[in-house]
mmCIF file of C-alpha atoms in Angstrom:
data_model
loop_
_atom_site.group_PDB
_atom_site.id
_atom_site.type_symbol
_atom_site.label_atom_id
_atom_site.label_comp_id
_atom_site.label_asym_id
_atom_site.label_seq_id
_atom_site.Cartn_x
_atom_site.Cartn_y
_atom_site.Cartn_z
ATOM 1 C CA UNK M 160 -4.808 8.949 -7.277
ATOM 2 C CA UNK M 161 -8.457 7.930 -7.052
ATOM 3 C CA UNK M 162 -7.549 4.390 -6.046
ATOM 4 C CA UNK M 163 -5.247 5.561 -3.266
ATOM 5 C CA UNK M 164 -7.787 8.014 -1.897
ATOM 6 C CA UNK M 165 -10.602 5.482 -2.177
ATOM 7 C CA UNK M 166 -8.685 2.749 -0.369
ATOM 8 C CA UNK M 167 -7.404 4.981 2.431
ATOM 9 C CA UNK M 168 -10.778 6.652 2.987
ATOM 10 C CA UNK M 169 -12.857 3.487 2.892
ATOM 11 C CA UNK M 170 -10.511 1.320 4.983
ATOM 12 C CA UNK M 171 -9.979 3.932 7.699
ATOM 13 C CA UNK M 172 -13.694 4.713 7.964
ATOM 14 C CA UNK M 173 -14.612 1.012 7.934
ATOM 15 C CA UNK M 174 -12.209 0.304 10.809
ATOM 16 C CA UNK M 175 -13.643 3.232 12.792
ATOM 17 C CA UNK M 176 -17.235 2.106 12.136
ATOM 18 C CA UNK M 177 -16.351 -1.467 13.053
ATOM 19 C CA UNK M 178 -14.750 -0.440 16.351
ATOM 20 C CA UNK M 179 -17.603 1.903 17.336
ATOM 21 C CA UNK M 180 -20.268 -0.714 16.438
ATOM 22 C CA UNK M 181 -22.878 1.873 15.449
ATOM 23 C CA UNK M 182 -24.301 0.210 12.341
ATOM 24 C CA UNK M 183 -24.850 -3.271 11.001
ATOM 25 C CA UNK M 184 -21.955 -4.778 8.975
ATOM 26 C CA UNK M 185 -23.764 -3.907 5.724
ATOM 27 C CA UNK M 186 -24.253 -0.344 6.936
ATOM 28 C CA UNK M 187 -20.550 -0.082 7.794
ATOM 29 C CA UNK M 188 -19.627 -1.243 4.290
ATOM 30 C CA UNK M 189 -22.047 1.202 2.667
ATOM 31 C CA UNK M 190 -20.800 4.167 4.681
ATOM 32 C CA UNK M 191 -17.158 3.184 4.041
ATOM 33 C CA UNK M 192 -17.693 2.870 0.280
ATOM 34 C CA UNK M 193 -19.512 6.202 0.113
ATOM 35 C CA UNK M 194 -16.782 7.972 2.056
ATOM 36 C CA UNK M 195 -14.133 6.189 -0.007
ATOM 37 C CA UNK M 196 -15.645 7.429 -3.276
ATOM 38 C CA UNK M 197 -15.800 10.981 -1.927
ATOM 39 C CA UNK M 198 -12.234 10.825 -0.596
ATOM 40 C CA UNK M 199 -11.006 9.285 -3.873
ATOM 41 C CA UNK M 200 -12.588 12.059 -5.925
ATOM 42 C CA UNK M 201 -11.032 14.720 -3.710
ATOM 43 C CA UNK M 202 -7.616 13.026 -3.947
ATOM 44 C CA UNK M 203 -7.947 12.821 -7.730
ATOM 45 C CA UNK M 204 -9.000 16.449 -8.178
ATOM 46 C CA UNK M 205 -6.545 17.986 -5.693
ATOM 47 C CA UNK M 206 -3.260 16.689 -7.091
ATOM 48 C CA UNK M 207 -1.106 17.561 -4.077
ATOM 49 C CA UNK M 208 -3.475 15.756 -1.738
ATOM 50 C CA UNK M 209 -3.345 12.726 -4.036
ATOM 51 C CA UNK M 210 0.457 12.774 -4.084
ATOM 52 C CA UNK M 211 0.547 13.201 -0.311
ATOM 53 C CA UNK M 212 -1.755 10.209 0.168
ATOM 54 C CA UNK M 213 0.247 8.116 -2.294
ATOM 55 C CA UNK M 214 3.429 8.807 -0.327
ATOM 56 C CA UNK M 215 1.613 8.224 2.963
ATOM 57 C CA UNK M 216 0.481 4.810 1.744
ATOM 58 C CA UNK M 217 4.023 3.943 0.673
ATOM 59 C CA UNK M 218 5.395 4.995 4.055
ATOM 60 C CA UNK M 219 2.805 2.977 5.969
ATOM 61 C CA UNK M 220 3.548 -0.123 3.867
ATOM 62 C CA UNK M 221 7.287 0.278 4.479
ATOM 63 C CA UNK M 222 6.510 0.830 8.171
ATOM 64 C CA UNK M 223 4.602 -2.463 8.251
ATOM 65 C CA UNK M 224 7.616 -4.186 6.696
ATOM 66 C CA UNK M 225 9.824 -2.539 9.337
ATOM 67 C CA UNK M 226 7.517 -3.777 12.122
ATOM 68 C CA UNK M 227 7.769 -7.320 10.782
ATOM 69 C CA UNK M 228 11.561 -7.099 10.784
ATOM 70 C CA UNK M 229 11.675 -5.498 14.254
ATOM 71 C CA UNK M 230 9.492 -8.318 15.630
ATOM 72 C CA UNK M 231 12.268 -10.799 14.863
ATOM 73 C CA UNK M 232 14.604 -9.069 17.344
ATOM 74 C CA UNK M 233 12.322 -7.201 19.755
ATOM 75 C CA UNK M 234 8.649 -7.210 20.714
ATOM 76 C CA UNK M 235 7.477 -3.649 21.492
ATOM 77 C CA UNK M 236 5.762 -3.296 24.858
ATOM 78 C CA UNK M 237 3.376 -0.553 23.779
ATOM 79 C CA UNK M 238 1.290 0.221 20.728
ATOM 80 C CA UNK M 239 2.823 3.699 20.536
ATOM 81 C CA UNK M 240 5.985 2.199 19.045
ATOM 82 C CA UNK M 241 4.088 0.835 16.061
ATOM 83 C CA UNK M 242 1.996 4.013 15.752
ATOM 84 C CA UNK M 243 5.176 6.123 15.802
ATOM 85 C CA UNK M 244 6.883 3.992 13.173
ATOM 86 C CA UNK M 245 3.843 3.945 10.879
ATOM 87 C CA UNK M 246 3.078 7.663 11.205
ATOM 88 C CA UNK M 247 6.730 8.729 11.043
ATOM 89 C CA UNK M 248 7.466 6.764 7.905
ATOM 90 C CA UNK M 249 4.099 7.716 6.431
ATOM 91 C CA UNK M 250 4.687 11.453 6.814
ATOM 92 C CA UNK M 251 8.309 11.161 5.653
ATOM 93 C CA UNK M 252 7.358 9.406 2.421
ATOM 94 C CA UNK M 253 4.332 11.669 1.947
ATOM 95 C CA UNK M 254 6.639 14.671 1.900
ATOM 96 C CA UNK M 255 9.078 12.847 -0.374
ATOM 97 C CA UNK M 256 6.196 12.108 -2.759
ATOM 98 C CA UNK M 257 5.470 15.817 -3.023
ATOM 99 C CA UNK M 258 9.081 16.432 -4.075
ATOM 100 C CA UNK M 259 9.692 13.322 -6.232
ATOM 101 C CA UNK M 260 6.205 12.701 -7.594
ATOM 102 C CA UNK M 261 6.924 10.338 -10.495
ATOM 103 C CA UNK M 262 9.317 7.998 -8.700
ATOM 104 C CA UNK M 263 7.299 7.795 -5.499
ATOM 105 C CA UNK M 264 4.080 7.195 -7.429
ATOM 106 C CA UNK M 265 5.676 4.324 -9.338
ATOM 107 C CA UNK M 266 7.095 2.762 -6.173
ATOM 108 C CA UNK M 267 3.878 3.263 -4.180
ATOM 109 C CA UNK M 268 1.559 1.786 -6.794
ATOM 110 C CA UNK M 269 3.898 -1.179 -7.278
ATOM 111 C CA UNK M 270 4.072 -1.799 -3.532
ATOM 112 C CA UNK M 271 0.303 -1.472 -3.164
ATOM 113 C CA UNK M 272 -0.333 -3.837 -6.060
ATOM 114 C CA UNK M 273 2.098 -6.353 -4.586
ATOM 115 C CA UNK M 274 0.357 -6.100 -1.216
ATOM 116 C CA UNK M 275 -3.025 -6.711 -2.848
ATOM 117 C CA UNK M 276 -1.727 -9.789 -4.698
ATOM 118 C CA UNK M 277 -0.152 -11.179 -1.511
ATOM 119 C CA UNK M 278 -3.375 -10.538 0.426
ATOM 120 C CA UNK M 279 -5.473 -12.256 -2.240
ATOM 121 C CA UNK M 280 -3.203 -15.309 -2.220
ATOM 122 C CA UNK M 281 -3.289 -15.321 1.595
ATOM 123 C CA UNK M 282 -7.086 -15.202 1.526
ATOM 124 C CA UNK M 283 -7.486 -18.105 -0.864
ATOM 125 C CA UNK M 284 -4.774 -20.297 0.654
ATOM 126 C CA UNK M 285 -4.785 -19.575 4.408
ATOM 127 C CA UNK M 286 -7.934 -17.529 5.100
ATOM 128 C CA UNK M 287 -5.928 -14.370 5.936
ATOM 129 C CA UNK M 288 -3.636 -15.923 8.581
ATOM 130 C CA UNK M 289 -0.661 -13.801 7.539
ATOM 131 C CA UNK M 290 -2.752 -10.636 7.378
ATOM 132 C CA UNK M 291 -3.959 -11.288 10.931
ATOM 133 C CA UNK M 292 -0.332 -11.780 12.017
ATOM 134 C CA UNK M 293 0.557 -8.411 10.469
ATOM 135 C CA UNK M 294 -2.427 -6.770 12.188
ATOM 136 C CA UNK M 295 -1.263 -8.246 15.521
ATOM 137 C CA UNK M 296 2.190 -6.734 14.909
ATOM 138 C CA UNK M 297 0.557 -3.324 14.459
ATOM 139 C CA UNK M 298 -1.462 -3.773 17.665
ATOM 140 C CA UNK M 299 1.653 -5.224 19.452
ATOM 141 C CA UNK M 300 -0.207 -8.335 20.569
ATOM 142 C CA UNK M 301 1.858 -11.442 21.241
ATOM 143 C CA UNK M 302 0.998 -14.353 18.978
ATOM 144 C CA UNK M 303 2.462 -17.507 17.522
ATOM 145 C CA UNK M 304 4.960 -17.150 14.715
ATOM 146 C CA UNK M 305 3.452 -18.253 11.403
ATOM 147 C CA UNK M 306 4.751 -21.322 9.618
ATOM 148 C CA UNK M 307 7.140 -21.181 6.683
ATOM 149 C CA UNK M 308 4.280 -21.404 4.210
ATOM 150 C CA UNK M 309 2.813 -18.129 5.483
ATOM 151 C CA UNK M 310 6.164 -16.417 5.009
ATOM 152 C CA UNK M 311 6.306 -17.845 1.495
ATOM 153 C CA UNK M 312 2.942 -16.235 0.755
ATOM 154 C CA UNK M 313 4.150 -12.946 2.231
ATOM 155 C CA UNK M 314 7.215 -13.105 -0.013
ATOM 156 C CA UNK M 315 4.870 -12.562 -2.951
ATOM 157 C CA UNK M 316 4.650 -8.917 -1.852
ATOM 158 C CA UNK M 317 8.266 -7.975 -2.685
ATOM 159 C CA UNK M 318 8.230 -10.214 -5.771
ATOM 160 C CA UNK M 319 5.184 -8.421 -7.178
ATOM 161 C CA UNK M 320 6.710 -5.094 -6.096
ATOM 162 C CA UNK M 321 9.775 -5.698 -8.248
ATOM 163 C CA UNK M 322 7.726 -6.935 -11.191
ATOM 164 C CA UNK M 323 5.550 -3.812 -10.941
ATOM 165 C CA UNK M 324 8.622 -1.583 -10.719
ATOM 166 C CA UNK M 325 10.125 -3.210 -13.776
ATOM 167 C CA UNK M 326 6.946 -2.891 -15.836
ATOM 168 C CA UNK M 327 6.309 0.720 -14.845
ATOM 169 C CA UNK M 328 9.881 1.971 -15.104
ATOM 170 C CA UNK M 329 10.996 0.150 -18.218
ATOM 171 C CA UNK M 330 7.837 -0.262 -20.285
ATOM 172 C CA UNK M 331 4.924 2.027 -19.476
ATOM 173 C CA UNK M 332 6.704 5.161 -18.239
ATOM 174 C CA UNK M 333 8.753 5.762 -21.363
ATOM 175 C CA UNK M 334 7.989 8.902 -23.356
ATOM 176 C CA UNK M 335 5.263 10.097 -20.988
ATOM 177 C CA UNK M 336 5.252 12.813 -18.353
ATOM 178 C CA UNK M 337 2.245 13.767 -16.274
ATOM 179 C CA UNK M 338 2.811 17.513 -16.727
ATOM 180 C CA UNK M 339 2.340 17.218 -20.501
ATOM 181 C CA UNK M 340 -0.700 14.970 -20.272
ATOM 182 C CA UNK M 341 0.199 13.311 -23.542
ATOM 183 C CA UNK M 342 2.671 10.928 -25.096
ATOM 184 C CA UNK M 343 5.817 12.665 -26.312
ATOM 185 C CA UNK M 344 6.164 10.523 -29.433
ATOM 186 C CA UNK M 345 3.718 9.670 -32.175
ATOM 187 C CA UNK M 346 3.784 5.907 -31.467
ATOM 188 C CA UNK M 347 4.428 5.403 -27.763
ATOM 189 C CA UNK M 348 4.540 1.609 -27.806
ATOM 190 C CA UNK M 349 6.738 1.262 -30.874
ATOM 191 C CA UNK M 350 10.366 0.808 -29.917
ATOM 192 C CA UNK M 351 13.187 1.248 -32.393
ATOM 193 C CA UNK M 352 16.280 -0.911 -32.258
ATOM 194 C CA UNK M 353 19.470 0.905 -31.413
#
């Protein structure tokens, strides 16, 4: 929960500070990190806010994937289309996360981890070309279609998503429930053969 709150708070505030151009770049980073820590602590301590933000993050990531798919068939003429898709899916999955907390948390953290891995690979290989293409899809700016190699890097996102889902659902989530706050067996990592 802290990570989700920290990332949402710091990224949103950094983008606002960057657009308003009030401080130096170092000042923007400092303010964003401070606000991110505060927002992360609040999300960690208020469990329903943390679950809401986790679902919101999942919905926004799925909305970004939907925008990439929509761009293949249709280029939106206004930014309100992308804002509507991102906010609509974000709120929908935020409410679903409040109802189905364990499943949505597993899916959201796997998707976020996969996005971070894909972004890191994109940074080291192409200097964030694919991330800039995604940002242009959100802003509905026309741009050149990336080459096949960029799409290959982006395909790391769903690959890491499925690896994260497998690890969390089949290995680390066994015999543990967040309501109990403890492992339900004496040796949680010891598996018996059936």
